[in-house]
Every structure is written in C-alpha cells, then in structure tokens.
PDB file of C-alpha atoms and ligand atoms in Angstrom:
ATOM      1  CA  MET P  17      -7.001 -35.835 -92.135  1.00 69.00           C
ATOM      2  CA  THR P  18      -6.077 -35.325 -88.506  1.00 72.00           C
ATOM      3  CA  ALA P  19      -8.173 -36.707 -85.634  1.00 72.00           C
ATOM      4  CA  ASN P  20     -10.107 -33.394 -85.715  1.00 76.00           C
ATOM      5  CA  GLY P  21     -10.927 -33.856 -89.383  1.00 76.00           C
ATOM      6  CA  ARG P  22      -8.558 -31.105 -90.497  1.00 76.00           C
ATOM      7  CA  ALA P  23      -6.022 -31.662 -93.235  1.00 75.00           C
ATOM      8  CA  GLY P  24      -2.488 -32.045 -91.918  1.00 84.00           C
ATOM      9  CA  HIS P  25       0.474 -30.125 -93.245  1.00 89.00           C
ATOM     10  CA  GLY P  26       4.216 -30.523 -93.519  1.00 96.00           C
ATOM     11  CA  VAL P  27       6.410 -33.332 -94.808  1.00 98.00           C
ATOM     12  CA  ALA P  28       7.422 -36.046 -92.365  1.00 98.00           C
ATOM     13  CA  ILE P  29      10.056 -38.684 -92.990  1.00 98.00           C
ATOM     14  CA  TYR P  30       9.880 -42.101 -91.345  1.00 98.00           C
ATOM     15  CA  PRO P  31      13.306 -43.721 -91.743  1.00 98.00           C
ATOM     16  CA  GLY P  32      14.258 -47.306 -91.041  1.00 97.00           C
ATOM     17  CA  SER P  33      15.668 -50.594 -92.232  1.00 97.00           C
ATOM     18  CA  PHE P  34      12.219 -52.215 -92.643  1.00 97.00           C
ATOM     19  CA  ASP P  35      13.743 -55.693 -92.872  1.00 97.00           C
ATOM     20  CA  PRO P  36      10.825 -56.458 -92.983  1.00 98.00           C
ATOM     21  CA  LEU P  37       8.027 -53.894 -92.486  1.00 98.00           C
ATOM     22  CA  THR P  38       5.885 -54.874 -89.467  1.00 98.00           C
ATOM     23  CA  MET P  39       2.423 -53.940 -88.206  1.00 98.00           C
ATOM     24  CA  GLY P  40       4.222 -51.795 -85.641  1.00 97.00           C
ATOM     25  CA  HIS P  41       5.767 -49.767 -88.482  1.00 98.00           C
ATOM     26  CA  MET P  42       2.410 -49.608 -90.304  1.00 98.00           C
ATOM     27  CA  ASP P  43       0.703 -48.285 -87.180  1.00 98.00           C
ATOM     28  CA  VAL P  44       3.246 -45.454 -86.909  1.00 98.00           C
ATOM     29  CA  ILE P  45       2.948 -44.704 -90.649  1.00 98.00           C
ATOM     30  CA  ALA P  46      -0.867 -44.534 -90.518  1.00 98.00           C
ATOM     31  CA  ARG P  47      -0.858 -42.305 -87.441  1.00 98.00           C
ATOM     32  CA  ALA P  48       1.792 -40.006 -88.938  1.00 98.00           C
ATOM     33  CA  ALA P  49      -0.256 -39.833 -92.152  1.00 98.00           C
ATOM     34  CA  ALA P  50      -3.201 -38.566 -90.089  1.00 97.00           C
ATOM     35  CA  ILE P  51      -1.095 -35.741 -88.657  1.00 97.00           C
ATOM     36  CA  PHE P  52       1.180 -34.609 -91.492  1.00 98.00           C
ATOM     37  CA  GLY P  53       0.381 -33.585 -95.043  1.00 97.00           C
ATOM     38  CA  ARG P  54       2.830 -36.039 -96.579  1.00 98.00           C
ATOM     39  CA  VAL P  55       4.758 -38.951 -95.093  1.00 98.00           C
ATOM     40  CA  VAL P  56       7.868 -40.307 -96.801  1.00 98.00           C
ATOM     41  CA  VAL P  57       8.892 -43.785 -95.684  1.00 98.00           C
ATOM     42  CA  ALA P  58      12.665 -43.818 -96.253  1.00 98.00           C
ATOM     43  CA  VAL P  59      14.359 -47.200 -96.476  1.00 98.00           C
ATOM     44  CA  MET P  60      17.996 -47.190 -95.550  1.00 97.00           C
ATOM     45  CA  VAL P  61      19.960 -48.838 -98.364  1.00 95.00           C
ATOM     46  CA  ASN P  62      22.675 -50.498 -96.269  1.00 83.00           C
ATOM     47  CA  PRO P  63      21.815 -50.602 -92.576  1.00 69.00           C
ATOM     48  CA  GLN P  64      25.057 -50.591 -90.547  1.00 74.00           C
ATOM     49  CA  LYS P  65      23.703 -53.121 -88.106  1.00 70.00           C
ATOM     50  CA  ARG P  66      23.809 -56.195 -90.380  1.00 79.00           C
ATOM     51  CA  GLU P  67      23.258 -57.361 -93.938  1.00 90.00           C
ATOM     52  CA  PRO P  68      19.503 -57.137 -94.549  1.00 94.00           C
ATOM     53  CA  LEU P  69      17.609 -60.348 -95.376  1.00 93.00           C
ATOM     54  CA  PHE P  70      15.411 -58.554 -97.906  1.00 95.00           C
ATOM     55  CA  THR P  71      16.874 -56.632-100.830  1.00 94.00           C
ATOM     56  CA  LEU P  72      16.207 -52.923-101.126  1.00 96.00           C
ATOM     57  CA  ASP P  73      13.703 -53.622-103.914  1.00 96.00           C
ATOM     58  CA  GLU P  74      11.888 -56.224-101.820  1.00 95.00           C
ATOM     59  CA  ARG P  75      11.688 -53.883 -98.825  1.00 97.00           C
ATOM     60  CA  LYS P  76      10.404 -51.009-100.973  1.00 98.00           C
ATOM     61  CA  ALA P  77       7.911 -53.261-102.765  1.00 97.00           C
ATOM     62  CA  MET P  78       6.441 -54.601 -99.507  1.00 97.00           C
ATOM     63  CA  ILE P  79       6.070 -51.068 -98.130  1.00 98.00           C
ATOM     64  CA  ALA P  80       4.481 -49.765-101.349  1.00 98.00           C
ATOM     65  CA  ALA P  81       2.011 -52.666-101.383  1.00 97.00           C
ATOM     66  CA  ALA P  82       1.121 -52.265 -97.690  1.00 98.00           C
ATOM     67  CA  ILE P  83       0.620 -48.488 -98.131  1.00 98.00           C
ATOM     68  CA  HIS P  84      -1.613 -49.148-101.126  1.00 98.00           C
ATOM     69  CA  ASP P  85      -3.642 -51.846 -99.317  1.00 97.00           C
ATOM     70  CA  ALA P  86      -4.123 -49.507 -96.340  1.00 97.00           C
ATOM     71  CA  GLY P  87      -5.372 -46.720 -98.653  1.00 98.00           C
ATOM     72  CA  LEU P  88      -2.828 -44.199 -97.371  1.00 98.00           C
ATOM     73  CA  ALA P  89      -2.852 -41.711-100.251  1.00 97.00           C
ATOM     74  CA  ASN P  90      -0.406 -39.231 -98.682  1.00 98.00           C
ATOM     75  CA  VAL P  91       2.329 -41.790 -97.989  1.00 98.00           C
ATOM     76  CA  GLU P  92       5.157 -42.670-100.368  1.00 98.00           C
ATOM     77  CA  VAL P  93       8.277 -44.809-100.176  1.00 98.00           C
ATOM     78  CA  THR P  94      11.828 -43.938-101.122  1.00 98.00           C
ATOM     79  CA  ASP P  95      15.351 -44.954-100.146  1.00 98.00           C
ATOM     80  CA  PHE P  96      18.405 -43.207 -98.843  1.00 98.00           C
ATOM     81  CA  ARG P  97      22.043 -43.959 -98.199  1.00 96.00           C
ATOM     82  CA  GLY P  98      24.497 -42.228 -95.932  1.00 95.00           C
ATOM     83  CA  LEU P  99      23.506 -39.719 -93.299  1.00 97.00           C
ATOM     84  CA  LEU P 100      19.820 -39.213 -92.601  1.00 98.00           C
ATOM     85  CA  ALA P 101      20.571 -35.579 -91.741  1.00 98.00           C
ATOM     86  CA  ASP P 102      21.938 -34.964 -95.262  1.00 98.00           C
ATOM     87  CA  PHE P 103      18.913 -36.616 -96.818  1.00 98.00           C
ATOM     88  CA  VAL P 104      16.348 -34.634 -94.818  1.00 98.00           C
ATOM     89  CA  ARG P 105      18.092 -31.386 -95.687  1.00 97.00           C
ATOM     90  CA  ALA P 106      18.258 -32.248 -99.384  1.00 96.00           C
ATOM     91  CA  GLN P 107      14.585 -33.291 -99.414  1.00 95.00           C
ATOM     92  CA  HIS P 108      13.351 -30.244 -97.445  1.00 94.00           C
ATOM     93  CA  VAL P 109      11.703 -32.482 -94.869  1.00 97.00           C
ATOM     94  CA  ASP P 110       9.970 -30.746 -91.934  1.00 98.00           C
ATOM     95  CA  VAL P 111      10.163 -33.473 -89.325  1.00 98.00           C
ATOM     96  CA  ILE P 112      11.563 -36.946 -88.652  1.00 98.00           C
ATOM     97  CA  VAL P 113       9.141 -39.469 -87.136  1.00 98.00           C
ATOM     98  CA  LYS P 114      10.317 -42.333 -84.925  1.00 98.00           C
ATOM     99  CA  GLY P 115       8.288 -44.946 -83.061  1.00 97.00           C
ATOM    100  CA  LEU P 116       9.078 -45.773 -79.449  1.00 97.00           C
ATOM    101  CA  ARG P 117       8.108 -49.258 -78.275  1.00 95.00           C
ATOM    102  CA  VAL P 118       9.706 -49.461 -74.874  1.00 91.00           C
ATOM    103  CA  VAL P 119      11.619 -47.106 -72.576  1.00 90.00           C
ATOM    104  CA  SER P 120      14.950 -48.593 -73.697  1.00 90.00           C
ATOM    105  CA  ASP P 121      14.232 -47.414 -77.279  1.00 90.00           C
ATOM    106  CA  PHE P 122      14.236 -43.881 -75.924  1.00 93.00           C
ATOM    107  CA  GLU P 123      17.874 -44.007 -74.828  1.00 93.00           C
ATOM    108  CA  ASN P 124      19.220 -44.480 -78.361  1.00 93.00           C
ATOM    109  CA  GLU P 125      16.572 -42.420 -80.048  1.00 97.00           C
ATOM    110  CA  MET P 126      17.094 -39.395 -77.812  1.00 97.00           C
ATOM    111  CA  SER P 127      20.782 -38.996 -78.704  1.00 97.00           C
ATOM    112  CA  THR P 128      20.080 -39.803 -82.369  1.00 97.00           C
ATOM    113  CA  ALA P 129      17.363 -37.142 -82.454  1.00 98.00           C
ATOM    114  CA  LEU P 130      19.680 -34.545 -80.916  1.00 98.00           C
ATOM    115  CA  MET P 131      22.488 -35.421 -83.352  1.00 98.00           C
ATOM    116  CA  ASN P 132      20.114 -35.282 -86.324  1.00 98.00           C
ATOM    117  CA  ARG P 133      18.803 -31.894 -85.212  1.00 98.00           C
ATOM    118  CA  SER P 134      22.315 -30.614 -84.656  1.00 98.00           C
ATOM    119  CA  LEU P 135      23.386 -31.768 -88.136  1.00 98.00           C
ATOM    120  CA  SER P 136      20.276 -30.783 -90.075  1.00 98.00           C
ATOM    121  CA  GLY P 137      18.119 -28.443 -87.979  1.00 98.00           C
ATOM    122  CA  VAL P 138      15.260 -30.919 -88.402  1.00 98.00           C
ATOM    123  CA  ASP P 139      13.511 -32.126 -85.257  1.00 98.00           C
ATOM    124  CA  THR P 140      12.307 -35.641 -84.440  1.00 98.00           C
ATOM    125  CA  VAL P 141       8.851 -36.400 -83.077  1.00 98.00           C
ATOM    126  CA  PHE P 142       8.351 -39.642 -81.192  1.00 97.00           C
ATOM    127  CA  MET P 143       5.235 -41.725 -81.676  1.00 97.00           C
ATOM    128  CA  PRO P 144       4.453 -44.092 -78.819  1.00 96.00           C
ATOM    129  CA  SER P 145       3.905 -47.581 -80.133  1.00 94.00           C
ATOM    130  CA  ASP P 146       0.431 -49.081 -79.878  1.00 96.00           C
ATOM    131  CA  PRO P 147       0.662 -51.557 -76.965  1.00 95.00           C
ATOM    132  CA  ARG P 148      -0.551 -54.289 -79.342  1.00 96.00           C
ATOM    133  CA  TYR P 149       2.728 -53.969 -81.225  1.00 96.00           C
ATOM    134  CA  SER P 150       5.162 -52.897 -78.520  1.00 94.00           C
ATOM    135  CA  PHE P 151       6.911 -56.288 -78.431  1.00 96.00           C
ATOM    136  CA  ILE P 152       7.282 -56.640 -82.219  1.00 96.00           C
ATOM    137  CA  SER P 153      10.607 -56.112 -83.963  1.00 97.00           C
ATOM    138  CA  SER P 154      11.729 -57.008 -87.475  1.00 97.00           C
ATOM    139  CA  SER P 155      14.434 -59.312 -86.123  1.00 96.00           C
ATOM    140  CA  MET P 156      11.978 -61.196 -83.910  1.00 97.00           C
ATOM    141  CA  ILE P 157       9.514 -61.529 -86.789  1.00 97.00           C
ATOM    142  CA  LYS P 158      12.231 -63.094 -88.978  1.00 96.00           C
ATOM    143  CA  GLU P 159      13.292 -65.511 -86.256  1.00 96.00           C
ATOM    144  CA  VAL P 160       9.743 -66.665 -85.491  1.00 96.00           C
ATOM    145  CA  PHE P 161       8.866 -67.000 -89.183  1.00 95.00           C
ATOM    146  CA  PHE P 162      11.945 -68.945 -90.245  1.00 93.00           C
ATOM    147  CA  LEU P 163      11.582 -71.279 -87.264  1.00 94.00           C
ATOM    148  CA  GLY P 164       8.037 -72.082 -88.392  1.00 93.00           C
ATOM    149  CA  GLY P 165       5.986 -69.797 -86.131  1.00 95.00           C
ATOM    150  CA  THR P 166       2.875 -67.887 -87.193  1.00 95.00           C
ATOM    151  CA  ILE P 167       3.434 -64.185 -87.794  1.00 96.00           C
ATOM    152  CA  ASP P 168       0.212 -63.333 -89.652  1.00 96.00           C
ATOM    153  CA  GLU P 169      -0.907 -60.866 -86.959  1.00 96.00           C
ATOM    154  CA  TYR P 170       2.384 -59.000 -86.939  1.00 97.00           C
ATOM    155  CA  VAL P 171       2.998 -58.121 -90.588  1.00 98.00           C
ATOM    156  CA  PRO P 172       0.777 -56.748 -93.388  1.00 97.00           C
ATOM    157  CA  LEU P 173      -0.469 -59.369 -95.874  1.00 96.00           C
ATOM    158  CA  ALA P 174       1.789 -58.000 -98.622  1.00 94.00           C
ATOM    159  CA  VAL P 175       4.789 -58.620 -96.375  1.00 96.00           C
ATOM    160  CA  LEU P 176       3.670 -62.131 -95.501  1.00 96.00           C
ATOM    161  CA  ARG P 177       3.519 -62.981 -99.207  1.00 94.00           C
ATOM    162  CA  ILE P 178       7.045 -61.720 -99.856  1.00 93.00           C
ATOM    163  CA  MET P 179       8.320 -63.535 -96.755  1.00 94.00           C
ATOM    164  CA  ARG P 180       6.799 -66.808 -97.935  1.00 93.00           C
ATOM    165  CA  ASP P 181       8.468 -66.354-101.327  1.00 91.00           C
ATOM    166  CA  LYS P 182      11.772 -65.697 -99.593  1.00 88.00           C
ATOM    167  CA  ARG P 183      11.439 -68.794 -97.416  1.00 88.00           C
ATOM    168  CA  ASN P 184      10.661 -70.923-100.471  1.00 89.00           C
ATOM    169  CA  ALA P 185      13.629 -69.443-102.347  1.00 88.00           C
ATOM    170  CA  LEU P 186      15.949 -70.190 -99.413  1.00 84.00           C
ATOM    171  CA  ARG P 187      14.830 -73.818 -99.091  1.00 78.00           C
TER     172      ARG P 187
HETATM  173  O1  PNS V 215      14.771 -49.552 -88.521  1.00 69.21           O
HETATM  174  P1  PNS V 215      16.051 -49.149 -87.856  1.00 69.21           P
HETATM  175  O2  PNS V 215      17.149 -50.108 -88.220  1.00 69.21           O
HETATM  176  O3  PNS V 215      15.912 -48.929 -86.399  1.00 69.21           O
HETATM  177  O4  PNS V 215      16.439 -47.714 -88.520  1.00 69.21           O
HETATM  178  C1  PNS V 215      17.629 -47.090 -88.167  1.00 69.21           C
HETATM  179  C2  PNS V 215      17.871 -45.880 -89.096  1.00 69.21           C
HETATM  180  C3  PNS V 215      18.002 -46.323 -90.537  1.00 69.21           C
HETATM  181  C4  PNS V 215      16.727 -44.908 -88.942  1.00 69.21           C
HETATM  182  C5  PNS V 215      19.192 -45.235 -88.599  1.00 69.21           C
HETATM  183  O5  PNS V 215      20.200 -46.215 -88.539  1.00 69.21           O
HETATM  184  C6  PNS V 215      19.653 -44.108 -89.499  1.00 69.21           C
HETATM  185  O6  PNS V 215      19.070 -43.048 -89.518  1.00 69.21           O
HETATM  186  N1  PNS V 215      20.715 -44.369 -90.247  1.00 69.21           N
HETATM  187  C7  PNS V 215      21.263 -43.402 -91.175  1.00 69.21           C
HETATM  188  C8  PNS V 215      22.706 -43.075 -90.867  1.00 69.21           C
HETATM  189  C9  PNS V 215      22.784 -41.899 -89.940  1.00 69.21           C
HETATM  190  O7  PNS V 215      22.278 -40.830 -90.220  1.00 69.21           O
HETATM  191  N2  PNS V 215      23.430 -42.116 -88.779  1.00 69.21           N
HETATM  192  C10 PNS V 215      23.594 -41.106 -87.766  1.00 69.21           C
HETATM  193  C11 PNS V 215      22.397 -41.046 -86.831  1.00 69.21           C
HETATM  194  S1  PNS V 215      22.811 -39.970 -85.518  1.00 69.21           S
END
C-alpha cells in the first residue's frame, strides 16, 4: 500500500552487495515496497569492489529473514551476476531503486543511473536516506562490529545473529 492507502504497481529492483544488509537498506526496501507492487532485492554475486565477507547464501538468507520479520509480503530476494542492465532487461523490471545517503553518493549514482538507462532503457529512482541511517554503511558496520563495538541499532536482528555466528567462526 502506498502512503495514500492505494496499492502500488510495477516491479522495482533494489540492487546491491548487502555485505551485510543494514537498517539503511531495510528502510529503503520498506519505503519502496510501499510505492511499488513488487520489490526485488538483487544481491550482486561478486561485487567488483572487494571480496565480500559474507557468502552469497549468507547475504540472501539475512535479507530473506529481515524481509520476513518486517512482514514485507511484496518483497523478494534474488541474485545476479554481470551487468545490472542485462538483468533488469531479462527480468522485465520497471525501475531500479537506489538509496542516497549523502550528496557524494549522488555523483556516482547519477552516472551509473544514466549508463543503466542507456544500456537497458530502465530508469533509476533515488530514495533519500532517512537521516537516522545516513551515516551507516556496510563497511563501517563490519569495522565497528569486528572491533567490538555495538551495532544492534544499525542492522536487523536476523543480520546481527548471522554476524555473531561469523565472528565466532572466525575466532
Ligand atoms: O551495495 P553496492 O556495493 O553499492 O551496490 C553496487 C551495485 C551492485 C548496485 C553495482 O556495483 C552494480 O550494479 N553492479 C553490477 C555491474 C554493473 O552493471 N556495472 C555497471 C554499472 S554502470
């Protein structure tokens, strides 16, 4: 349901590394789910940036659990490899959703959005981050957690559980 109580329509894709999923991601997912008919959270298999800490299965499992716990019935999780533009075309997606935390996010995201539209014809809509989460990133969450800091406010409970398991396994 949208904010006006009407049912949303269209399929939105929310792509990312989700290494791990944060409350900032969950906020964007929940708000997108209130606008669009269906939201597909698409986990990139091998992010170019660096080797992910969490396996693809772990990242998908934490997202599925968080979606379930939040009661978001029109959200699902999948994975993709290669070009996002190819994936959105193959999946007949209507729109790509991206969160913007700070102005500097916009610089990268603007050119990425234009390239993705040029390659696929699919537009990107930007969701401004909730100020409560504008300073959160997956990399910062990992650093704080593995150095012993408290991250309970910044990740869904399902993620916290998987992170604790990972920390125990790495000990
Ligand atoms: O959570 P992230 O790491 O910011 O997500 C980045 C992601 C996965 C959305 C982005 O790297 C991506 O779309 N990669 C797919 C490869 C691709 O299509 N590259 C060209 C973009 S112009």
